[in-house]
Coordinates of C-alpha atoms in Angstrom, one line a residue:
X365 CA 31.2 -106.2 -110.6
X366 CA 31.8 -108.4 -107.6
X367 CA 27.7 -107.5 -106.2
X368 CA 27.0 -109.1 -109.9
X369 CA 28.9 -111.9 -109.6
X370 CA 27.2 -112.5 -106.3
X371 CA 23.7 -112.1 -107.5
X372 CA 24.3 -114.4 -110.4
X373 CA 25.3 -117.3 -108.0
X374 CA 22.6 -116.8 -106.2
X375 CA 19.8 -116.6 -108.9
X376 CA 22.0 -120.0 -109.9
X377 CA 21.6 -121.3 -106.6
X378 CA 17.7 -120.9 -106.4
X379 CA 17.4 -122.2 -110.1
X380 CA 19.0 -125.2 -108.5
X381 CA 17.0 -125.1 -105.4
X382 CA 13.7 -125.1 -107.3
X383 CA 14.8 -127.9 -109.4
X384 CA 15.8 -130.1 -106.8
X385 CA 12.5 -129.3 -105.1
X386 CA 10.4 -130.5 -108.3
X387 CA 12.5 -133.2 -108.6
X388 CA 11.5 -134.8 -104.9
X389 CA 8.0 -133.4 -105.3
X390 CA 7.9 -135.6 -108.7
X391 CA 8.9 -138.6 -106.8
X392 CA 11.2 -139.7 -109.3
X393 CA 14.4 -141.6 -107.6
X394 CA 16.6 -139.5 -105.8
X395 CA 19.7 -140.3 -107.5
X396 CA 19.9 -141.7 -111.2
X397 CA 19.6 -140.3 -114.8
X398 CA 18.3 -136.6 -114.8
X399 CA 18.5 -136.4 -111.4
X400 CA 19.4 -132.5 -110.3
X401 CA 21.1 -133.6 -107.0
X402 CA 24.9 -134.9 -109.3
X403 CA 24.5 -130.8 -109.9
X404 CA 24.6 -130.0 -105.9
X405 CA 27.1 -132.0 -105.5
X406 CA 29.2 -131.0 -108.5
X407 CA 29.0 -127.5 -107.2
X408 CA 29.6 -128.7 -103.3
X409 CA 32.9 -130.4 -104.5
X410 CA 34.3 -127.9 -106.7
X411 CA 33.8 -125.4 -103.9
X412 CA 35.7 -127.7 -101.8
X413 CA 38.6 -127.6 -104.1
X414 CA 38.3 -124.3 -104.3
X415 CA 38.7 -123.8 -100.4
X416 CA 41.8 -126.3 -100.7
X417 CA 43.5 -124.1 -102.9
X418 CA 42.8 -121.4 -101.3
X419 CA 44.0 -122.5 -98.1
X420 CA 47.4 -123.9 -100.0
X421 CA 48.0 -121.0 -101.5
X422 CA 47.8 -118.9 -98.2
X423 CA 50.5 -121.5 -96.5
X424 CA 52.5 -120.1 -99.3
X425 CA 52.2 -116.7 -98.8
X426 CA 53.0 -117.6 -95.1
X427 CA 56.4 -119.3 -96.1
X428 CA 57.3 -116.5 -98.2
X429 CA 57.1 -119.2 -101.0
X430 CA 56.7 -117.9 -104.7
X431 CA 53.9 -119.7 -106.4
X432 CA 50.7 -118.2 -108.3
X433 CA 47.6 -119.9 -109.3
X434 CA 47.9 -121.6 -112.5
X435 CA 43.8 -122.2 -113.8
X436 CA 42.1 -125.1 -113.3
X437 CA 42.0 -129.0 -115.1
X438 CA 38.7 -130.0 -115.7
X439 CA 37.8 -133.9 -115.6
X440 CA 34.8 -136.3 -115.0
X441 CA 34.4 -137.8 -112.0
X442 CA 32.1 -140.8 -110.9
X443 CA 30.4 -140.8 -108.1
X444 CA 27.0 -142.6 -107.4
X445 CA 24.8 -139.6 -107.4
X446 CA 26.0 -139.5 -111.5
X447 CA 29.2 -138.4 -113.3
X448 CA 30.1 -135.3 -112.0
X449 CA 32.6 -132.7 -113.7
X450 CA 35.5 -131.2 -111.5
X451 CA 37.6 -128.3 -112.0
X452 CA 40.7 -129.0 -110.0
X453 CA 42.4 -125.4 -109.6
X454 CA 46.3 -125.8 -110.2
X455 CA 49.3 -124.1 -109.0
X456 CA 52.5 -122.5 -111.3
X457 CA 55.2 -124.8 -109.0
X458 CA 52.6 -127.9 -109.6
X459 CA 52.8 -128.5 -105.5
X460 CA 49.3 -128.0 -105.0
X461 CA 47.9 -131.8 -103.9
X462 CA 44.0 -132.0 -103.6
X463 CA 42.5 -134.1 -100.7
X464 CA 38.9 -134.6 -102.1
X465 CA 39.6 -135.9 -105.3
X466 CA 43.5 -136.5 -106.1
X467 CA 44.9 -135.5 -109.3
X468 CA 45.1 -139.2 -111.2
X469 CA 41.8 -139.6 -109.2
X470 CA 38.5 -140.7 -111.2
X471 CA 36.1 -141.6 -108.6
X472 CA 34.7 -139.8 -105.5
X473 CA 35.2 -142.2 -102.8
X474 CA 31.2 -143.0 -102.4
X475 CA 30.9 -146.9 -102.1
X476 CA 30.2 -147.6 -106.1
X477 CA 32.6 -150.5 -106.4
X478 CA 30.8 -152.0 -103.1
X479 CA 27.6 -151.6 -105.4
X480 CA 28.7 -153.1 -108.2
X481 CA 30.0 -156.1 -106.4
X482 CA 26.6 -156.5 -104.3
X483 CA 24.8 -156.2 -107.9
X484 CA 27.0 -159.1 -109.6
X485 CA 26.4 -160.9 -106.4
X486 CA 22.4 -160.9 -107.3
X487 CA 23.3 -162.8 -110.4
X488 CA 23.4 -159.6 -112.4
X489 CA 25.3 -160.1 -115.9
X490 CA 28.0 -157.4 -116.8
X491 CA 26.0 -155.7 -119.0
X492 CA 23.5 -155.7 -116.6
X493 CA 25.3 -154.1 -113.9
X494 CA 26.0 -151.5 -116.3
X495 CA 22.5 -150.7 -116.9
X496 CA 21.8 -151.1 -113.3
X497 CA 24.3 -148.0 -112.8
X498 CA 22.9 -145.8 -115.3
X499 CA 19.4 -146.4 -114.1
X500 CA 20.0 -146.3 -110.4
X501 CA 23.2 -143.3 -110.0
X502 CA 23.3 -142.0 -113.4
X503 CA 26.5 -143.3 -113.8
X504 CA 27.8 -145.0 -116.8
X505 CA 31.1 -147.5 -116.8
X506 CA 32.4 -149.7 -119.2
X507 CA 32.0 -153.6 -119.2
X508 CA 35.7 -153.5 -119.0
X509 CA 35.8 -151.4 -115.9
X510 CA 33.0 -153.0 -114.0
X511 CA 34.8 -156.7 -114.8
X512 CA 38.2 -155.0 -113.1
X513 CA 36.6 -154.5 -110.2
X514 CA 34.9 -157.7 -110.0
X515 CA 38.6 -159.2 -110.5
X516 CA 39.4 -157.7 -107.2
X517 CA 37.7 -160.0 -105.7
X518 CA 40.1 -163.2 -107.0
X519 CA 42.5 -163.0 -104.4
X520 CA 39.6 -162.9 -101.6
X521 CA 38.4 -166.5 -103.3
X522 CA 41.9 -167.3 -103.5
X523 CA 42.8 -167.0 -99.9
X524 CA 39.4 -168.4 -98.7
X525 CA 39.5 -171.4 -100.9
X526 CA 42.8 -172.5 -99.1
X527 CA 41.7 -171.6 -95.8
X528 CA 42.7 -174.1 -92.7
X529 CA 40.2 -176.1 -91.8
X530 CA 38.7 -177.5 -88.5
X531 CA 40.3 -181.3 -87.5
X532 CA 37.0 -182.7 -87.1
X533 CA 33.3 -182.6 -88.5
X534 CA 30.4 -184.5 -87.2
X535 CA 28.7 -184.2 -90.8
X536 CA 29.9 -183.0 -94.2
X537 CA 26.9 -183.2 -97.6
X538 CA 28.5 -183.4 -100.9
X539 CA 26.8 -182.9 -103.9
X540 CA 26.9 -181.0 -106.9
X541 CA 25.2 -178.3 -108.8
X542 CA 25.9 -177.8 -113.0
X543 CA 26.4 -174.9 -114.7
X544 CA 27.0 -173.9 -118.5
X545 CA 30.1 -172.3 -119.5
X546 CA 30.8 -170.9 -123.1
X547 CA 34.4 -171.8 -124.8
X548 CA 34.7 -170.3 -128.6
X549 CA 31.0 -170.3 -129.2
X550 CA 30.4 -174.4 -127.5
X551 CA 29.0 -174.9 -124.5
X552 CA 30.3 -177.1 -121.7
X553 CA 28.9 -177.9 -118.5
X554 CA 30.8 -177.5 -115.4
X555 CA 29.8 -179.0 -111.8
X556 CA 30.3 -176.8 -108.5
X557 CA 31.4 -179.8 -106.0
X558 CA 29.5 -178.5 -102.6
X559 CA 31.3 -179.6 -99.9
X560 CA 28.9 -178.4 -96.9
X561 CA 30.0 -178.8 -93.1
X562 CA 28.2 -179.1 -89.5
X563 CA 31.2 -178.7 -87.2
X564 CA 31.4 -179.9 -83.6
X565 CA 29.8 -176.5 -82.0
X566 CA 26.7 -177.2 -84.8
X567 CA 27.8 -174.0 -87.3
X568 CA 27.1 -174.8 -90.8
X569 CA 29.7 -173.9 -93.0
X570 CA 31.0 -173.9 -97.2
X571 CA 34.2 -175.8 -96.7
X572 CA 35.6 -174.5 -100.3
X573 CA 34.3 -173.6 -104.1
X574 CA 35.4 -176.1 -106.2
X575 CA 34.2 -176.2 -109.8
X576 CA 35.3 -178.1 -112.0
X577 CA 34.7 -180.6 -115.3
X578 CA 31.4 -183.2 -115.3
X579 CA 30.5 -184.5 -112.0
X580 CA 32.8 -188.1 -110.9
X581 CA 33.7 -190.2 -107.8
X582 CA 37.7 -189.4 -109.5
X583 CA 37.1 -185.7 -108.6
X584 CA 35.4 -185.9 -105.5
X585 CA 38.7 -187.6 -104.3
X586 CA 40.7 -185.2 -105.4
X587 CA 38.4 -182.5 -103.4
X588 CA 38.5 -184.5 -100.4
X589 CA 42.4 -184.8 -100.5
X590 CA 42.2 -180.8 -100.8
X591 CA 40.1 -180.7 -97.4
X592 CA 42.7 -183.4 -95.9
X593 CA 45.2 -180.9 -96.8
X594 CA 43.5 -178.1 -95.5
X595 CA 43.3 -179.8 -91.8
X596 CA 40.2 -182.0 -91.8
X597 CA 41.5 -185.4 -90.2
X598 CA 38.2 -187.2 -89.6
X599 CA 34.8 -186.9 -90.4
X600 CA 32.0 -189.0 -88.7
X601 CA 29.2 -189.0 -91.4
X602 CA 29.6 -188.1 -95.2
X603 CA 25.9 -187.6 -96.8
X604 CA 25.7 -188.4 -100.7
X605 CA 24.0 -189.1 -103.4
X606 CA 24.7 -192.5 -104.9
X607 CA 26.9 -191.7 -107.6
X608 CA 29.1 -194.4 -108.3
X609 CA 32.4 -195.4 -106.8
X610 CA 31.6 -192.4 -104.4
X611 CA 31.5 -194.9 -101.5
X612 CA 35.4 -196.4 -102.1
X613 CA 36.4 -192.6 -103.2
X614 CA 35.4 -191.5 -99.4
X615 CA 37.1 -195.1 -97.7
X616 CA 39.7 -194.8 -99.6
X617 CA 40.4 -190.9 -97.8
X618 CA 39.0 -190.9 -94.7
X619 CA 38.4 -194.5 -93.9
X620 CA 36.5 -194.0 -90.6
X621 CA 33.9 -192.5 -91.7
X622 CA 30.2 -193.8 -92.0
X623 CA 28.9 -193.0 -95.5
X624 CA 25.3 -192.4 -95.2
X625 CA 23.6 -192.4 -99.0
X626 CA 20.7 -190.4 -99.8
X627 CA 16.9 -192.1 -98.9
X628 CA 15.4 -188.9 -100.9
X629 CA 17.7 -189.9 -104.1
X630 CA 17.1 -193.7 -103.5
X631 CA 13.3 -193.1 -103.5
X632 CA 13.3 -191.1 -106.7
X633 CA 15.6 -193.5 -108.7
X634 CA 13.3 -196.9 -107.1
X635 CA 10.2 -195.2 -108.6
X636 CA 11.5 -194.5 -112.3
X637 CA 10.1 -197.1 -114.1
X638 CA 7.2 -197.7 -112.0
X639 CA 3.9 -198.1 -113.8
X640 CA 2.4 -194.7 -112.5
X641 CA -1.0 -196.7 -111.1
X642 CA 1.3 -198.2 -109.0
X643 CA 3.9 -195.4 -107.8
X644 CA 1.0 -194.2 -105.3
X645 CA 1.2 -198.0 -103.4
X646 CA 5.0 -198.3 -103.6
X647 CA 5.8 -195.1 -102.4
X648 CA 4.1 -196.0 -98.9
X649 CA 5.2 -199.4 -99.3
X650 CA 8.6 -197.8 -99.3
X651 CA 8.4 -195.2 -96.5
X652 CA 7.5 -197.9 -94.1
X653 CA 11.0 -198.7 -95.1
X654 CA 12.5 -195.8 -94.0
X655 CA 10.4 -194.9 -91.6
X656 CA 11.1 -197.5 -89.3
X657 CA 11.9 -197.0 -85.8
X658 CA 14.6 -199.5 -85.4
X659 CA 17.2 -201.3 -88.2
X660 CA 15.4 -204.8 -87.4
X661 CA 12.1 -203.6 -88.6
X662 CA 13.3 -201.6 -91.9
X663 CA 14.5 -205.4 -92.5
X664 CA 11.0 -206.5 -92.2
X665 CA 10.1 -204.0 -93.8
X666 CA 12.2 -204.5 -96.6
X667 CA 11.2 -208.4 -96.9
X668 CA 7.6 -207.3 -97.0
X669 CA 8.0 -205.1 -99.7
X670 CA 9.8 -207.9 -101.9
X671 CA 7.3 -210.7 -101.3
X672 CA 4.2 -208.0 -102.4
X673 CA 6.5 -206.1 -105.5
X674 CA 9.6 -208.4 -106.6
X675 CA 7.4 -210.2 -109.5
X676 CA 7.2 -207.1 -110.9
X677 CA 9.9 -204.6 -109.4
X678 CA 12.6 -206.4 -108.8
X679 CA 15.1 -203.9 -109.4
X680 CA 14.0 -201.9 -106.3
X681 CA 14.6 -204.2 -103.8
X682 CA 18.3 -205.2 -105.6
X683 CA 19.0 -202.0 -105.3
X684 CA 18.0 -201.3 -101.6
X685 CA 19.9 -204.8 -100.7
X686 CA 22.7 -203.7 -102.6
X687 CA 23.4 -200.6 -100.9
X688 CA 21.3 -201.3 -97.8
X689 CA 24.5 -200.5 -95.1
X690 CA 25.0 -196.8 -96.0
X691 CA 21.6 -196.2 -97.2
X692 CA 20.4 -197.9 -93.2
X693 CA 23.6 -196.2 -91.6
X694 CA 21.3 -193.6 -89.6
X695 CA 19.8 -195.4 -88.1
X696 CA 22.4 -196.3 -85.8
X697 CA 21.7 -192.5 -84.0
X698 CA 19.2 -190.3 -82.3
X699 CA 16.0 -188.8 -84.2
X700 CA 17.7 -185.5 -84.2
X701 CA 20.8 -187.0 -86.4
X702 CA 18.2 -188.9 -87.9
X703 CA 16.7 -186.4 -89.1
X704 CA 19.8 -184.2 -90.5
X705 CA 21.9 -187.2 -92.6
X706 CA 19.5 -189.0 -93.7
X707 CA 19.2 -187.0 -97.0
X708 CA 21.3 -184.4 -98.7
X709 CA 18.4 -181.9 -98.7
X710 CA 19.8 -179.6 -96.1
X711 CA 22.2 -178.5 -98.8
X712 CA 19.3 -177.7 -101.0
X713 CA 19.7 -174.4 -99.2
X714 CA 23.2 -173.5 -100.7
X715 CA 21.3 -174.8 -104.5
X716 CA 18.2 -172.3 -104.2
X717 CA 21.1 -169.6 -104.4
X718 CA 23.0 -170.9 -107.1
X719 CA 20.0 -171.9 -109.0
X720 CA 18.7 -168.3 -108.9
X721 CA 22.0 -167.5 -111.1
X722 CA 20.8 -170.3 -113.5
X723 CA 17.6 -168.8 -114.3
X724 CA 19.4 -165.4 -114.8
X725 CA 21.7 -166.5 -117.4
X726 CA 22.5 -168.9 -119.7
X727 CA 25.8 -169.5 -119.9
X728 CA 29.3 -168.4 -118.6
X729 CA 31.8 -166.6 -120.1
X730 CA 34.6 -168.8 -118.5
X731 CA 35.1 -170.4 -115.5
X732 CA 36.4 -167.3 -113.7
X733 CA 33.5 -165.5 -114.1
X734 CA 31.4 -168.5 -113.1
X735 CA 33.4 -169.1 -109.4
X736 CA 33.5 -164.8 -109.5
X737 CA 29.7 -164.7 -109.5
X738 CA 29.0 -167.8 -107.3
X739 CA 31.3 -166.8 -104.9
X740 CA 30.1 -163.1 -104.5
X741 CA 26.3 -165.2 -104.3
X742 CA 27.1 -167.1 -101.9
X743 CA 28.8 -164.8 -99.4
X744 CA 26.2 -161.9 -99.5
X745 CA 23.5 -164.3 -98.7
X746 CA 25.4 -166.0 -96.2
X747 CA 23.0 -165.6 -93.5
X748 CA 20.6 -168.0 -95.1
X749 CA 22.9 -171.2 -94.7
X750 CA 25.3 -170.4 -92.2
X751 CA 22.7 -170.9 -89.4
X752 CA 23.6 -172.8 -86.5
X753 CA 21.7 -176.7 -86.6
X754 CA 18.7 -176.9 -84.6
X755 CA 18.5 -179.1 -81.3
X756 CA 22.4 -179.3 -81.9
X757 CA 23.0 -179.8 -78.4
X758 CA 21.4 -183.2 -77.7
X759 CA 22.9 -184.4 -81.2
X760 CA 26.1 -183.9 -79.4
X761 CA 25.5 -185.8 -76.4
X762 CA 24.3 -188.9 -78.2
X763 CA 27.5 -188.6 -80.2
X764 CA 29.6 -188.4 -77.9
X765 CA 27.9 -191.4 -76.3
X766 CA 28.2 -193.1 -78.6
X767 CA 31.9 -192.1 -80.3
X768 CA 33.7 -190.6 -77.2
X769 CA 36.6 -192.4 -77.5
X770 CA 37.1 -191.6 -81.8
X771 CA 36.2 -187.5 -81.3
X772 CA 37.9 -186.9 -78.1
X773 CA 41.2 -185.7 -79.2
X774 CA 39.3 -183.4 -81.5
X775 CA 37.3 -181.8 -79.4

């Protein structure tokens, strides 16, 4: 009886065998729906649990304990080579305490919720990642259980969001991305507030995830209170767009700082109601502007371009005189600082991320899921805008030049 038992598992174990040889030679996925290999390992951890047992129940023998097999409790376990069915034997005194897979247990520890947090972090949907599992391991889980485990992440955001900050920055970019989040069937748009950092030793950084309501200088102060609160007790250059009352918002919290407004953003809003056979001419007429070696000639500059355009454009040069200070306030440092605050482009970076979640999707459930989701972005593709500033090391020497005495209790 036993010599038939044995040549029935192994006629089993070639059937397997063969299969799991077709399957590779079909180069279908390894793992997924279909896919023979859940079987192996079904088999490899029931044996394992078998050899548990067996090795519990001889400890009882040893002790002189009375106990007796009981059967065995079968449930289904995920895993991400597929759902997988386990036979936990059992023991009549109910001491017996598997290793592999516990009793309450439901999942073979194998990574899964580290994959379904990388794939919400791609901008995957829910339902999505629930597809995603299925295709890819086999494996099917509920929206509910796969939203769980994103939750686990909250405290994480939680603890990073209030994070102590550095006491100084050379150069901090705000700006602001919008998103669309669905509220009992309307749809509301809600602004992630990018607050992104070049501290003294040139690492950039995300200094917090803030999303909130429509864009406002009102907000912005209350974000930049937050970083006050967090540590930050001066900052030499703030880079922004020129939403209004952003300027006083900034003065109003960190009063030393130099606000430099974006050129790129000035540019685009000087050419919208150019007549388009003239945007070619007053675009270069314009980048002499900017362009210009020294403060003295962007003046000249500037009075040039009124006496050719101001009969017709005289809205441009209003609003380059009218916020000429900040949007001229690089000029007052090195080419390679230059270069870095004079637009709010280099936070573009952190945008090309979130924007990929845009096209993905059209709205948010709520605003959990939208911080969840942006968070989880952001941090696995990290490596794309936490680089280290180029030519960082002469920007610091002309700083410190230049602003010894304000930075040197900082640094």
């Amino acid at each position: 009886m036993k010599k038939e038992k044995k040549n029935e598992k192994e006629i089993l174990s070639q059937e397997l065998y063969d299969r799991l040889k077709d399957h590779l030679y079909s180069k279908r996925p390894v793992l997924g729906e279909d896919s023979p290999f859940s079987e192996l390992l079904q088999s490899m951890v029931n044996q394992v649990l078998e050899g548990e047992m067996s090795s519990f129940m001889n400890e009882e023998r040893a002790s002189s304990r009375k106990n007796k097999r009981n059967g065995k409790t079968l449930k289904k376990v995920r895993t991400n080579s597929g759902d997988i069915y386990v036979e936990t034997p059992r023991d009549r005194n109910g001491d017996f305490e598997p290793e592999l897979i516990g009793k309450r247990e439901r999942e073979l520890s194998s990574g899964l919720d580290e994959q379904i947090l990388a794939l919400y972090a791609q901008g995957n949907s829910i339902e999505d990642v629930r597809r995603l599992l299925i295709q890819m391991y086999g494996v099917e889980i509920s929206a509910g259980k796969i939203s769980q485990i994103t939750d686990k992440v909250l405290p994480e955001i939680q603890e990073w969001r209030n994070r102590e900050l550095k006491s100084f920055y050379p150069i901090v970019y705000l700006d602001a991305i919008h998103f669309k989040v669905r509220n009992e069937g309307k749809y509301s748009s809600h602004a992630f507030y990018t607050v992104y950092s070049v501290d003294w030793q040139g690492k950039r950084d995300l200094l917090g995830l803030y999303v909130q309501g429509s864009e406002g200088a009102s907000r912005w102060g209350i974000i930049l209170e937050d970083l006050k609160r967090r540590g930050i007790a001066d900052v030499l250059v703030m880079c922004t767009d020129n939403l209004t009352g952003f300027s006083e918002v900034i003065g109003e919290v960190f009063p030393k700082t130099i606000v430099q407004k974006c050129i790129v953003h000035q540019v685009r809003s000087s050419l919208k109601y150019v007549d388009s056979k003239d945007i070619k001419k007053v675009t270069m007429d314009l980048r002499k502007i900017y362009t210009a070696p020294t403060l003295e000639q962007a003046e000249s500059a500037l009075l040039a371009f009124e006496v050719k355009w101001s009969n017709k454009y005289q809205y441009i040069v209003d609003q380059w005189r009218g916020n000429w200070e900040e949007l001229m306030a690089y000029m007052n440092f090195n080419s390679g600082m230059k270069k870095m605050i004079y637009t709010t482009n280099p936070v573009e970076a952190l945008h090309r991320i979130m924007r990929k979640l845009i096209k993905s999707k059209a709205a948010w459930v709520s605003q959990t899921a939208l911080t969840k989701q942006l968070y989880l972005s952001l941090m696995h593709n990290k490596k794309s805008w936490a680089k280290k500033a180029n030519g960082w090391t002469e920007i610091q020497r002309s700083i410190l030049e230049k602003y010894s005495d304000r930075i040197s209790e900082y640094i």
